[in-house]
CSV table of C-alpha atoms in Angstrom, one decimal:
chain,number,residue,atom,x,y,z
Q,6,UNK,CA,119.9,19.3,-96.9
Q,7,UNK,CA,120.4,15.7,-98.2
Q,8,UNK,CA,122.1,15.4,-101.6
Q,9,UNK,CA,121.9,11.9,-103.1
Q,10,UNK,CA,120.1,10.2,-105.9
Q,11,UNK,CA,120.1,6.7,-104.4
Q,12,UNK,CA,120.5,5.8,-100.7
Q,13,UNK,CA,120.6,2.2,-99.4
Q,14,UNK,CA,120.6,1.6,-95.6
Q,15,UNK,CA,120.6,-1.4,-93.3
Q,16,UNK,CA,120.1,-1.2,-89.5
Q,17,UNK,CA,122.6,-2.4,-86.9
Q,18,UNK,CA,119.9,-4.5,-85.3
Q,19,UNK,CA,119.6,-6.4,-88.6
Q,20,UNK,CA,123.4,-6.9,-88.9
Q,21,UNK,CA,123.5,-8.1,-85.3
Q,22,UNK,CA,120.9,-10.7,-86.1
Q,23,UNK,CA,123.1,-11.9,-89.0
Q,24,UNK,CA,126.2,-12.0,-86.7
Q,25,UNK,CA,124.3,-14.2,-84.3
Q,26,UNK,CA,123.4,-16.7,-87.0
Q,27,UNK,CA,127.0,-16.8,-88.2
Q,28,UNK,CA,128.3,-17.1,-84.7
Q,29,UNK,CA,126.0,-20.1,-84.0
Q,30,UNK,CA,127.0,-21.9,-87.2
Q,31,UNK,CA,130.7,-21.1,-87.2
Q,32,UNK,CA,131.7,-20.7,-83.5
Q,33,UNK,CA,134.3,-23.5,-83.5
Q,34,UNK,CA,135.7,-22.5,-86.9
Q,35,UNK,CA,135.9,-18.8,-86.8
Q,36,UNK,CA,135.4,-17.5,-83.2
Q,37,UNK,CA,137.9,-19.8,-81.7
Q,38,UNK,CA,141.5,-20.4,-82.9
Q,39,UNK,CA,145.1,-19.8,-82.4
Q,40,UNK,CA,148.1,-18.4,-84.2
Q,41,UNK,CA,151.9,-18.3,-83.5
Q,42,UNK,CA,154.0,-15.2,-83.3
Q,43,UNK,CA,157.0,-13.6,-81.7
Q,44,UNK,CA,156.3,-11.6,-78.6
Q,45,UNK,CA,158.2,-8.3,-78.9
Q,46,UNK,CA,159.3,-7.9,-75.3
Q,47,UNK,CA,160.6,-11.3,-74.5
Q,48,UNK,CA,161.4,-12.1,-78.2
Q,49,UNK,CA,160.0,-15.6,-77.6
Q,50,UNK,CA,157.9,-17.5,-80.1
Q,51,UNK,CA,154.5,-17.9,-78.5
Q,52,UNK,CA,151.0,-19.2,-79.4
Q,53,UNK,CA,148.1,-16.9,-79.0
Q,54,UNK,CA,144.7,-18.6,-78.6
Q,55,UNK,CA,141.3,-16.9,-78.5
Q,56,UNK,CA,137.8,-17.9,-77.7
Q,57,UNK,CA,135.0,-15.5,-78.3
Q,58,UNK,CA,132.5,-16.7,-75.6
Q,59,UNK,CA,129.7,-14.2,-76.3
Q,60,UNK,CA,128.2,-13.1,-79.6
Q,61,UNK,CA,129.8,-9.9,-80.9
Q,62,UNK,CA,127.6,-6.9,-81.6
Q,63,UNK,CA,128.0,-3.6,-83.4
Q,64,UNK,CA,126.5,-0.2,-83.2
Q,65,UNK,CA,126.1,2.1,-86.2
Q,66,UNK,CA,126.3,5.2,-84.1
Q,67,UNK,CA,128.5,8.0,-85.6
Q,68,UNK,CA,131.0,9.7,-83.4
Q,69,UNK,CA,130.7,13.3,-82.6
Q,70,UNK,CA,133.1,15.6,-84.3
Q,71,UNK,CA,134.8,16.4,-81.0
Q,72,UNK,CA,135.4,12.7,-80.1
Q,73,UNK,CA,136.6,12.0,-83.6
Q,74,UNK,CA,139.0,14.9,-83.4
Q,75,UNK,CA,140.5,13.6,-80.2
Q,76,UNK,CA,140.7,10.1,-81.6
Q,77,UNK,CA,142.3,11.2,-84.8
Q,78,UNK,CA,145.0,13.2,-82.8
Q,79,UNK,CA,145.7,10.1,-80.7
Q,80,UNK,CA,145.9,7.8,-83.6
Q,81,UNK,CA,148.4,10.1,-85.4
Q,82,UNK,CA,150.4,10.7,-82.3
Q,83,UNK,CA,150.9,6.9,-82.0
Q,84,UNK,CA,152.6,6.7,-85.3
Q,85,UNK,CA,156.3,6.0,-85.3
Q,86,UNK,CA,158.5,8.0,-87.6
Q,87,UNK,CA,155.7,9.7,-89.6
Q,88,UNK,CA,156.7,11.2,-92.9
Q,89,UNK,CA,158.0,14.8,-92.7
Q,90,UNK,CA,155.4,16.0,-95.1
Q,91,UNK,CA,152.7,14.5,-92.9
Q,92,UNK,CA,154.1,16.4,-89.9
Q,93,UNK,CA,154.0,19.7,-91.9
Q,94,UNK,CA,150.3,19.2,-92.6
Q,95,UNK,CA,149.3,17.5,-89.5
Q,96,UNK,CA,146.2,19.7,-88.9
Q,97,UNK,CA,144.9,18.8,-92.3
Q,98,UNK,CA,145.5,15.1,-91.7
Q,99,UNK,CA,143.8,15.3,-88.3
Q,100,UNK,CA,140.7,16.9,-89.9
Q,101,UNK,CA,140.5,14.4,-92.8
Q,102,UNK,CA,140.8,11.5,-90.4
Q,103,UNK,CA,138.3,13.0,-88.0
Q,104,UNK,CA,135.8,13.5,-90.9
Q,105,UNK,CA,136.3,9.9,-91.9
Q,106,UNK,CA,135.7,8.7,-88.4
Q,107,UNK,CA,132.5,10.6,-88.2
Q,108,UNK,CA,131.1,9.5,-91.5
Q,109,UNK,CA,132.3,5.9,-92.0
Q,110,UNK,CA,133.5,4.4,-88.6
Q,111,UNK,CA,131.6,2.5,-86.0
Q,112,UNK,CA,132.3,0.2,-83.0
Q,113,UNK,CA,132.3,-3.6,-82.9
Q,114,UNK,CA,131.9,-4.9,-79.4
Q,115,UNK,CA,133.3,-8.3,-78.4
Q,116,UNK,CA,132.1,-8.4,-74.8
Q,117,UNK,CA,133.9,-11.6,-73.6
Q,118,UNK,CA,137.0,-13.1,-75.1
Q,119,UNK,CA,139.3,-15.6,-73.4
Q,120,UNK,CA,142.9,-14.9,-74.5
Q,121,UNK,CA,145.7,-17.3,-73.8
Q,122,UNK,CA,149.4,-16.6,-74.6
Q,123,UNK,CA,151.8,-19.6,-74.1
Q,124,UNK,CA,155.3,-20.5,-75.1
Q,125,UNK,CA,155.7,-23.0,-77.9
Q,126,UNK,CA,156.8,-25.5,-75.3
Q,127,UNK,CA,153.3,-25.4,-73.9
Q,128,UNK,CA,154.2,-23.5,-70.7
Q,129,UNK,CA,151.2,-21.2,-69.8
Q,130,UNK,CA,152.4,-17.6,-69.5
Q,131,UNK,CA,149.4,-15.4,-69.6
Q,132,UNK,CA,145.6,-15.9,-69.6
Q,133,UNK,CA,142.9,-13.3,-69.3
Q,134,UNK,CA,139.2,-12.9,-70.2
Q,135,UNK,CA,138.5,-9.4,-71.6
Q,136,UNK,CA,136.0,-7.3,-73.4
Q,137,UNK,CA,137.2,-5.6,-76.6
Q,138,UNK,CA,136.0,-2.6,-78.5
Q,139,UNK,CA,137.1,-2.6,-82.1
Q,140,UNK,CA,137.1,0.6,-84.1
Q,141,UNK,CA,135.9,-0.4,-87.5
Q,142,UNK,CA,135.5,1.4,-90.8
Q,143,UNK,CA,133.2,0.7,-93.7
Q,144,UNK,CA,134.7,1.1,-97.1
Q,145,UNK,CA,133.4,0.8,-100.6
Q,146,UNK,CA,135.6,0.0,-103.6
Q,147,UNK,CA,133.6,-0.2,-106.8
Q,148,UNK,CA,130.8,-2.6,-105.8
Q,149,UNK,CA,132.8,-4.3,-103.0
Q,150,UNK,CA,131.8,-3.4,-99.4
Q,151,UNK,CA,134.6,-4.0,-96.9
Q,152,UNK,CA,134.4,-3.8,-93.1
Q,153,UNK,CA,137.9,-3.1,-91.9
Q,154,UNK,CA,138.8,-3.4,-88.2
Q,155,UNK,CA,141.3,-0.6,-87.5
Q,156,UNK,CA,142.2,-0.7,-83.8
Q,157,UNK,CA,141.3,-2.6,-80.6
Q,158,UNK,CA,140.9,-0.7,-77.4
Q,159,UNK,CA,140.5,-1.9,-73.9
Q,160,UNK,CA,141.6,-0.7,-70.4
Q,161,UNK,CA,143.5,-2.8,-67.9
Q,162,UNK,CA,145.3,-5.2,-70.2
Q,163,UNK,CA,148.9,-6.0,-69.6
Q,164,UNK,CA,151.4,-5.2,-72.3
Q,165,UNK,CA,151.8,-8.8,-73.4
Q,166,UNK,CA,148.0,-9.3,-73.7
Q,167,UNK,CA,147.7,-5.9,-75.5
Q,168,UNK,CA,150.3,-7.0,-78.0
Q,169,UNK,CA,148.4,-10.3,-78.6
Q,170,UNK,CA,145.2,-8.4,-79.2
Q,171,UNK,CA,146.5,-5.8,-81.6
Q,172,UNK,CA,149.2,-7.7,-83.4
Q,173,UNK,CA,147.7,-11.2,-83.6
Q,174,UNK,CA,144.0,-11.2,-82.9
Q,175,UNK,CA,143.2,-8.1,-84.9
Q,176,UNK,CA,144.8,-9.4,-88.2
Q,177,UNK,CA,142.8,-12.6,-87.7
Q,178,UNK,CA,139.7,-10.6,-87.1
Q,179,UNK,CA,140.3,-8.9,-90.5
Q,180,UNK,CA,140.4,-12.3,-92.1
Q,181,UNK,CA,137.1,-13.3,-90.5
Q,182,UNK,CA,135.1,-10.5,-92.1
Q,183,UNK,CA,134.6,-11.1,-95.8
Q,184,UNK,CA,134.2,-8.4,-98.4
Q,185,UNK,CA,130.5,-8.2,-99.6
Q,186,UNK,CA,129.7,-7.7,-103.2
Q,187,UNK,CA,126.9,-5.1,-103.6
Q,188,UNK,CA,124.6,-5.6,-106.6
Q,189,UNK,CA,125.6,-2.8,-108.9
Q,190,UNK,CA,123.2,0.0,-109.8
Q,191,UNK,CA,123.2,0.0,-113.6
Q,192,UNK,CA,121.1,2.5,-115.5
Q,193,UNK,CA,121.6,2.7,-119.2
Q,194,UNK,CA,122.8,6.0,-120.4
Q,195,UNK,CA,123.3,7.5,-116.9
Q,196,UNK,CA,126.7,7.8,-115.4
Q,197,UNK,CA,126.9,7.3,-111.6
Q,198,UNK,CA,129.7,8.2,-109.3
Q,199,UNK,CA,131.1,5.5,-107.0
Q,200,UNK,CA,129.0,4.9,-103.8
Q,201,UNK,CA,130.0,6.6,-100.6
Q,202,UNK,CA,129.5,4.8,-97.2
Q,203,UNK,CA,128.1,6.7,-94.3
Q,204,UNK,CA,127.3,5.7,-90.7
Q,205,UNK,CA,123.9,7.2,-89.8
Q,206,UNK,CA,122.0,6.9,-86.5
Q,207,UNK,CA,121.6,3.2,-86.2
Q,208,UNK,CA,122.3,2.5,-89.9
Q,209,UNK,CA,125.1,1.8,-92.4
Q,210,UNK,CA,124.2,3.7,-95.5
Q,211,UNK,CA,125.6,3.8,-99.1
Q,212,UNK,CA,124.8,7.0,-101.1
Q,213,UNK,CA,125.1,7.3,-104.9
Q,214,UNK,CA,124.8,10.4,-107.1
Q,215,UNK,CA,124.9,11.0,-110.8
Q,216,UNK,CA,128.4,11.8,-111.7
Q,217,UNK,CA,127.7,15.5,-112.6
Q,218,UNK,CA,126.2,16.2,-109.2
Q,219,UNK,CA,129.3,15.7,-107.1
Q,220,UNK,CA,129.7,13.9,-103.8
Q,221,UNK,CA,126.6,12.9,-101.9
Q,222,UNK,CA,125.9,14.3,-98.5
Q,223,UNK,CA,123.7,13.1,-95.6
Q,224,UNK,CA,122.6,15.5,-92.9
Q,225,UNK,CA,122.7,14.4,-89.3
Q,226,UNK,CA,119.4,13.0,-88.0
Q,227,UNK,CA,118.0,12.2,-91.5
Q,228,UNK,CA,114.7,10.3,-90.8
Q,229,UNK,CA,115.3,6.9,-92.3
Q,230,UNK,CA,112.3,4.6,-92.2
Q,231,UNK,CA,112.0,2.0,-89.5
Q,232,UNK,CA,112.7,-1.2,-91.5
Q,233,UNK,CA,115.5,-3.7,-91.8
Q,234,UNK,CA,116.6,-2.2,-95.0
Q,235,UNK,CA,115.7,0.9,-97.0
Q,236,UNK,CA,116.3,2.1,-100.5
Q,237,UNK,CA,115.6,5.7,-101.3
Q,238,UNK,CA,115.5,7.2,-104.8
Q,239,UNK,CA,115.2,10.9,-105.7
Q,240,UNK,CA,112.2,11.6,-108.0
Q,241,UNK,CA,114.2,13.7,-110.4
Q,242,UNK,CA,116.6,10.8,-110.8
Q,243,UNK,CA,113.8,8.5,-111.6
Q,244,UNK,CA,112.5,11.0,-114.1
Q,245,UNK,CA,115.9,11.0,-115.8
Q,246,UNK,CA,115.9,7.2,-115.9
Q,247,UNK,CA,112.5,7.3,-117.6
Q,248,UNK,CA,113.5,10.1,-120.0
Q,249,UNK,CA,116.7,8.2,-121.0
Q,250,UNK,CA,114.7,5.0,-121.8
Q,251,UNK,CA,112.0,6.9,-123.6
Q,252,UNK,CA,114.3,9.3,-125.5
Q,253,UNK,CA,114.2,7.2,-128.7
Q,254,UNK,CA,110.5,6.3,-128.4
Q,255,UNK,CA,108.4,7.4,-131.4
Q,256,UNK,CA,105.3,5.4,-131.8
Q,257,UNK,CA,103.0,5.7,-134.9
Q,258,UNK,CA,99.3,5.1,-134.6
Q,259,UNK,CA,97.0,4.7,-137.6
Q,260,UNK,CA,93.3,5.2,-138.3
Q,261,UNK,CA,91.2,5.1,-141.5
Q,262,UNK,CA,87.5,5.4,-142.3
Q,263,UNK,CA,84.8,7.0,-144.3
Q,264,UNK,CA,81.8,9.1,-143.7
Q,265,UNK,CA,79.2,11.0,-145.7
Q,266,UNK,CA,78.6,14.7,-145.7
Q,267,UNK,CA,75.8,16.7,-147.4
Q,268,UNK,CA,77.9,17.3,-150.6
Q,269,UNK,CA,79.5,13.9,-151.0
Q,270,UNK,CA,81.6,11.0,-149.6
Q,271,UNK,CA,84.9,11.2,-147.7
Q,272,UNK,CA,87.5,8.6,-147.2
Q,273,UNK,CA,90.5,9.3,-145.0
Q,274,UNK,CA,93.6,7.8,-143.5
Q,275,UNK,CA,95.5,9.3,-140.6
Q,276,UNK,CA,98.8,8.7,-138.9
Q,277,UNK,CA,99.6,10.1,-135.4
Q,278,UNK,CA,103.0,9.9,-133.9
Q,279,UNK,CA,103.5,10.0,-130.1
Q,280,UNK,CA,107.0,11.2,-129.3
Q,281,UNK,CA,109.1,13.3,-126.9
Q,282,UNK,CA,107.8,11.7,-123.8
Q,283,UNK,CA,109.2,13.6,-120.8
Q,284,UNK,CA,108.7,12.8,-117.1
Q,285,UNK,CA,109.3,15.3,-114.3
Q,286,UNK,CA,108.8,15.3,-110.6
Q,287,UNK,CA,105.2,15.5,-109.4
Q,288,UNK,CA,103.4,16.6,-106.2
Q,289,UNK,CA,104.4,13.4,-104.3
Q,290,UNK,CA,107.6,11.4,-104.4
Q,291,UNK,CA,106.0,8.2,-105.6
Q,292,UNK,CA,104.3,9.9,-108.6
Q,293,UNK,CA,105.7,11.8,-111.6
Q,294,UNK,CA,104.0,14.1,-114.2
Q,295,UNK,CA,104.7,13.5,-117.9
Q,296,UNK,CA,104.1,15.2,-121.2
Q,297,UNK,CA,104.2,14.0,-124.8
Q,298,UNK,CA,103.9,15.4,-128.3
Q,299,UNK,CA,101.4,14.1,-130.8
Q,300,UNK,CA,102.0,15.0,-134.5
Q,301,UNK,CA,101.0,13.5,-137.8
Q,302,UNK,CA,99.1,13.9,-141.0
Q,303,UNK,CA,95.7,13.1,-142.5
Q,304,UNK,CA,95.0,12.3,-146.1
Q,305,UNK,CA,91.4,12.6,-147.2
Q,306,UNK,CA,89.6,12.1,-150.5
Q,307,UNK,CA,86.3,13.9,-151.1
Q,308,UNK,CA,84.1,12.7,-153.9
Q,309,UNK,CA,81.2,15.3,-154.4
Q,310,UNK,CA,77.7,14.3,-155.6
Q,311,UNK,CA,77.7,17.2,-158.1
Q,312,UNK,CA,78.1,17.0,-161.0
Q,313,UNK,CA,76.9,13.4,-161.2
Q,314,UNK,CA,79.0,10.5,-162.4
Q,315,UNK,CA,81.9,12.6,-163.7
Q,316,UNK,CA,83.1,14.4,-160.6
Q,317,UNK,CA,86.8,13.6,-159.7
Q,318,UNK,CA,87.9,12.8,-156.2
Q,319,UNK,CA,89.4,15.9,-154.6
Q,320,UNK,CA,92.5,15.2,-152.4
Q,321,UNK,CA,92.8,17.0,-149.2
Q,322,UNK,CA,95.9,16.9,-146.8
Q,323,UNK,CA,96.1,18.1,-143.2
Q,324,UNK,CA,98.8,18.3,-140.6
Q,325,UNK,CA,97.7,16.8,-137.3
Q,326,UNK,CA,98.6,18.0,-133.8
Q,327,UNK,CA,97.4,17.8,-130.3
Q,328,UNK,CA,96.3,21.1,-128.8
Q,329,UNK,CA,99.1,21.7,-126.4
Q,330,UNK,CA,101.1,18.8,-124.9
Q,331,UNK,CA,99.5,15.6,-123.9
Q,332,UNK,CA,99.9,15.2,-120.2
Q,333,UNK,CA,99.3,12.7,-117.4
Q,334,UNK,CA,100.7,11.0,-114.3
Q,335,UNK,CA,103.1,8.1,-113.8
Q,336,UNK,CA,102.9,6.1,-110.6
Q,337,UNK,CA,105.7,4.0,-109.0
Q,338,UNK,CA,105.0,0.5,-107.7
Q,339,UNK,CA,106.7,-2.8,-106.7
Q,340,UNK,CA,106.0,-5.6,-109.1
Q,341,UNK,CA,107.1,-9.3,-109.0
Q,342,UNK,CA,108.2,-8.7,-105.4
Q,343,UNK,CA,111.5,-6.9,-106.2
Q,344,UNK,CA,111.2,-4.6,-109.2
Q,345,UNK,CA,110.5,-0.9,-108.9
Q,346,UNK,CA,108.4,0.0,-111.9
Q,347,UNK,CA,106.9,3.3,-113.2
Q,348,UNK,CA,103.5,2.9,-114.9
Q,349,UNK,CA,101.0,5.4,-116.3
Q,350,UNK,CA,98.1,6.0,-113.9
Q,351,UNK,CA,96.4,8.8,-115.7
Q,352,UNK,CA,96.2,10.4,-119.1
Q,353,UNK,CA,94.5,13.8,-119.3
Q,354,UNK,CA,91.8,14.4,-122.0
Q,355,UNK,CA,93.4,14.8,-125.5
Q,356,UNK,CA,92.2,17.3,-128.0
Q,357,UNK,CA,93.3,17.2,-131.6
Q,358,UNK,CA,93.5,19.9,-134.3
Q,359,UNK,CA,94.0,19.6,-138.0
Q,360,UNK,CA,95.4,22.2,-140.3
Q,361,UNK,CA,95.0,22.1,-144.1
Q,362,UNK,CA,98.1,22.0,-146.2
Q,363,UNK,CA,98.4,22.8,-149.9
Q,364,UNK,CA,95.9,24.5,-152.2
Q,365,UNK,CA,92.4,23.3,-151.4
Q,366,UNK,CA,89.0,24.7,-152.5
Q,367,UNK,CA,87.4,26.5,-149.6
Q,368,UNK,CA,84.0,25.0,-150.0
Q,369,UNK,CA,85.6,21.5,-149.7
Q,370,UNK,CA,87.3,22.4,-146.5
Q,371,UNK,CA,84.2,23.9,-145.0
Q,372,UNK,CA,82.3,20.8,-145.9
Q,373,UNK,CA,84.6,18.1,-144.5
Q,374,UNK,CA,87.0,19.6,-141.9
Q,375,UNK,CA,84.7,19.6,-138.9
Q,376,UNK,CA,83.2,16.1,-139.4
Q,377,UNK,CA,86.7,14.8,-140.2
Q,378,UNK,CA,88.0,16.2,-136.9
Q,379,UNK,CA,85.1,14.7,-135.1
Q,380,UNK,CA,85.7,11.3,-136.7
Q,381,UNK,CA,89.4,11.4,-135.7
Q,382,UNK,CA,88.5,12.4,-132.1
Q,383,UNK,CA,86.2,9.4,-131.8
Q,384,UNK,CA,88.7,6.8,-133.2
Q,385,UNK,CA,92.3,8.2,-132.9
Q,386,UNK,CA,92.1,9.8,-129.5
Q,387,UNK,CA,91.3,6.5,-127.8
Q,388,UNK,CA,94.3,4.8,-129.5
Q,389,UNK,CA,96.6,7.6,-128.3
Q,390,UNK,CA,95.2,7.4,-124.8
Q,391,UNK,CA,95.4,3.6,-124.7
Q,392,UNK,CA,99.1,3.7,-125.8
Q,393,UNK,CA,100.1,6.3,-123.3
Q,394,UNK,CA,98.1,4.6,-120.6
Q,395,UNK,CA,99.9,1.3,-121.2
Q,396,UNK,CA,103.4,2.7,-120.7
Q,397,UNK,CA,105.6,1.1,-118.0
Q,398,UNK,CA,109.3,1.4,-117.3
Q,399,UNK,CA,111.3,-0.9,-115.0
Q,400,UNK,CA,113.4,1.5,-112.9
Q,401,UNK,CA,115.4,-0.9,-110.7
Q,402,UNK,CA,115.6,-4.6,-109.9
Q,403,UNK,CA,116.4,-5.1,-106.2
Q,404,UNK,CA,118.6,-8.2,-106.2
Q,405,UNK,CA,119.9,-10.6,-103.7
Q,406,UNK,CA,123.3,-10.0,-102.2
Q,407,UNK,CA,125.7,-12.4,-104.0
Q,408,UNK,CA,126.8,-15.4,-101.9
Q,409,UNK,CA,129.1,-14.6,-99.0
Q,410,UNK,CA,131.8,-17.2,-98.1
Q,411,UNK,CA,132.9,-17.4,-94.4
Q,412,UNK,CA,135.0,-20.4,-93.6
Q,413,UNK,CA,133.3,-23.4,-95.2
Q,414,UNK,CA,129.8,-21.8,-95.1
Q,415,UNK,CA,128.1,-19.9,-97.8
Q,416,UNK,CA,125.5,-17.2,-96.8
Q,417,UNK,CA,123.0,-15.4,-99.0
Q,418,UNK,CA,121.1,-12.2,-98.0
Q,419,UNK,CA,117.7,-11.9,-99.7
Q,420,UNK,CA,115.4,-8.9,-99.5
Q,421,UNK,CA,111.7,-9.4,-99.3
Q,422,UNK,CA,108.3,-8.0,-98.2
Q,423,UNK,CA,109.0,-4.7,-100.0
Q,424,UNK,CA,106.6,-1.8,-99.9
Q,425,UNK,CA,106.8,1.7,-101.4
Q,426,UNK,CA,106.0,5.0,-99.7
Q,427,UNK,CA,107.1,8.6,-100.0
Q,428,UNK,CA,109.7,9.8,-97.5
Q,429,UNK,CA,111.3,13.3,-97.2
Q,430,UNK,CA,110.8,13.9,-100.9
Q,431,UNK,CA,112.1,10.5,-101.9
Q,432,UNK,CA,110.5,7.3,-103.1
Q,433,UNK,CA,111.3,4.9,-100.3
Q,434,UNK,CA,111.4,1.1,-100.7
Q,435,UNK,CA,111.5,-0.7,-97.4
Q,436,UNK,CA,111.5,-4.4,-96.5
Q,437,UNK,CA,113.0,-7.3,-94.6
Q,438,UNK,CA,116.2,-9.2,-95.1
Q,439,UNK,CA,116.7,-12.9,-94.6
Q,440,UNK,CA,120.0,-14.7,-94.2
Q,441,UNK,CA,120.3,-18.3,-95.5
């Protein structure tokens, strides 16, 4: 079962489109180059040149646990002089590394790279055109997303070219891939744990939980929507966002009037306070149920016709309550193109009751209570209904990715064409991404 409050995903197809744009604009600046170094076998200072002749592509396909286990064992076996403590707990290290490979690693394919290794004197020593597969890990530190190339693999390379790939080209490749700043999720009064990256089937995913819920999890084969990017939110998390915002909301509503009964005239003033608004999950992920309390008081003055001219006004006080909780539904929608908003879509019929307080003559109560309640129902109930029906809460603003600097070019990723639908018990915002 999935366990996350917020999940954001982007498809490998979309990222590959972005790579193609970057490759076209920066081919001569980033995808070709050279660097000097000392070749470990001959101990000669050499120049390594590279030319990525075909657009690189990546695949967000998680490794199987079996393949990850074998790769982890091979990576650890290749270490020179590992710490003694690491050797003692090698099985634990293998498992931890294998788990990381399954959840956060993917492959970057560079299908055609021309590599040239020459001495500083300009004498050509080695040249070969190869295809490279780069084991790459996605990491999140705070709100920084980093794509870290870990190891280049390829069969059939000579030792000198293999050295050039892993000791020279790989560090340069790390420099080429910038850290991406992820717009922070910020919800007032709600503590979130740091996001965790996952590689799902065809997607890179970031998952976030409320701090008290522990680490997020994502089951294999989770059915993400078919869109360039997806943002999923758990309804009970949205409910907590609403409840946190509404926790201090206490809205007074006033009404006053007069009416005539058989025995005299009545003037009244009433105050109703709407408070304790609480949202909870509803029957579908894009709607929530809510409840609220209505309390207050009514002050009435009854001036009887008998005896004439000298009768004093009799003061009457009532406490005011709704019969049961006021209830309704809140619907989610996208407004202004990029804001997920919760807005009241239905308020159930409201019924009020008044209860006399203090010592009051029975015949006065019997004369005015029923018509007073009727008057309040006609005037005050619509005010309460209108107030609750006009509630809206901005849940989340879906922002542009801050500018990404690669060489002398600046790129911005902008989400758009967003739509909202329920998905697997979550509210799913899907849309397109543009790179400019």
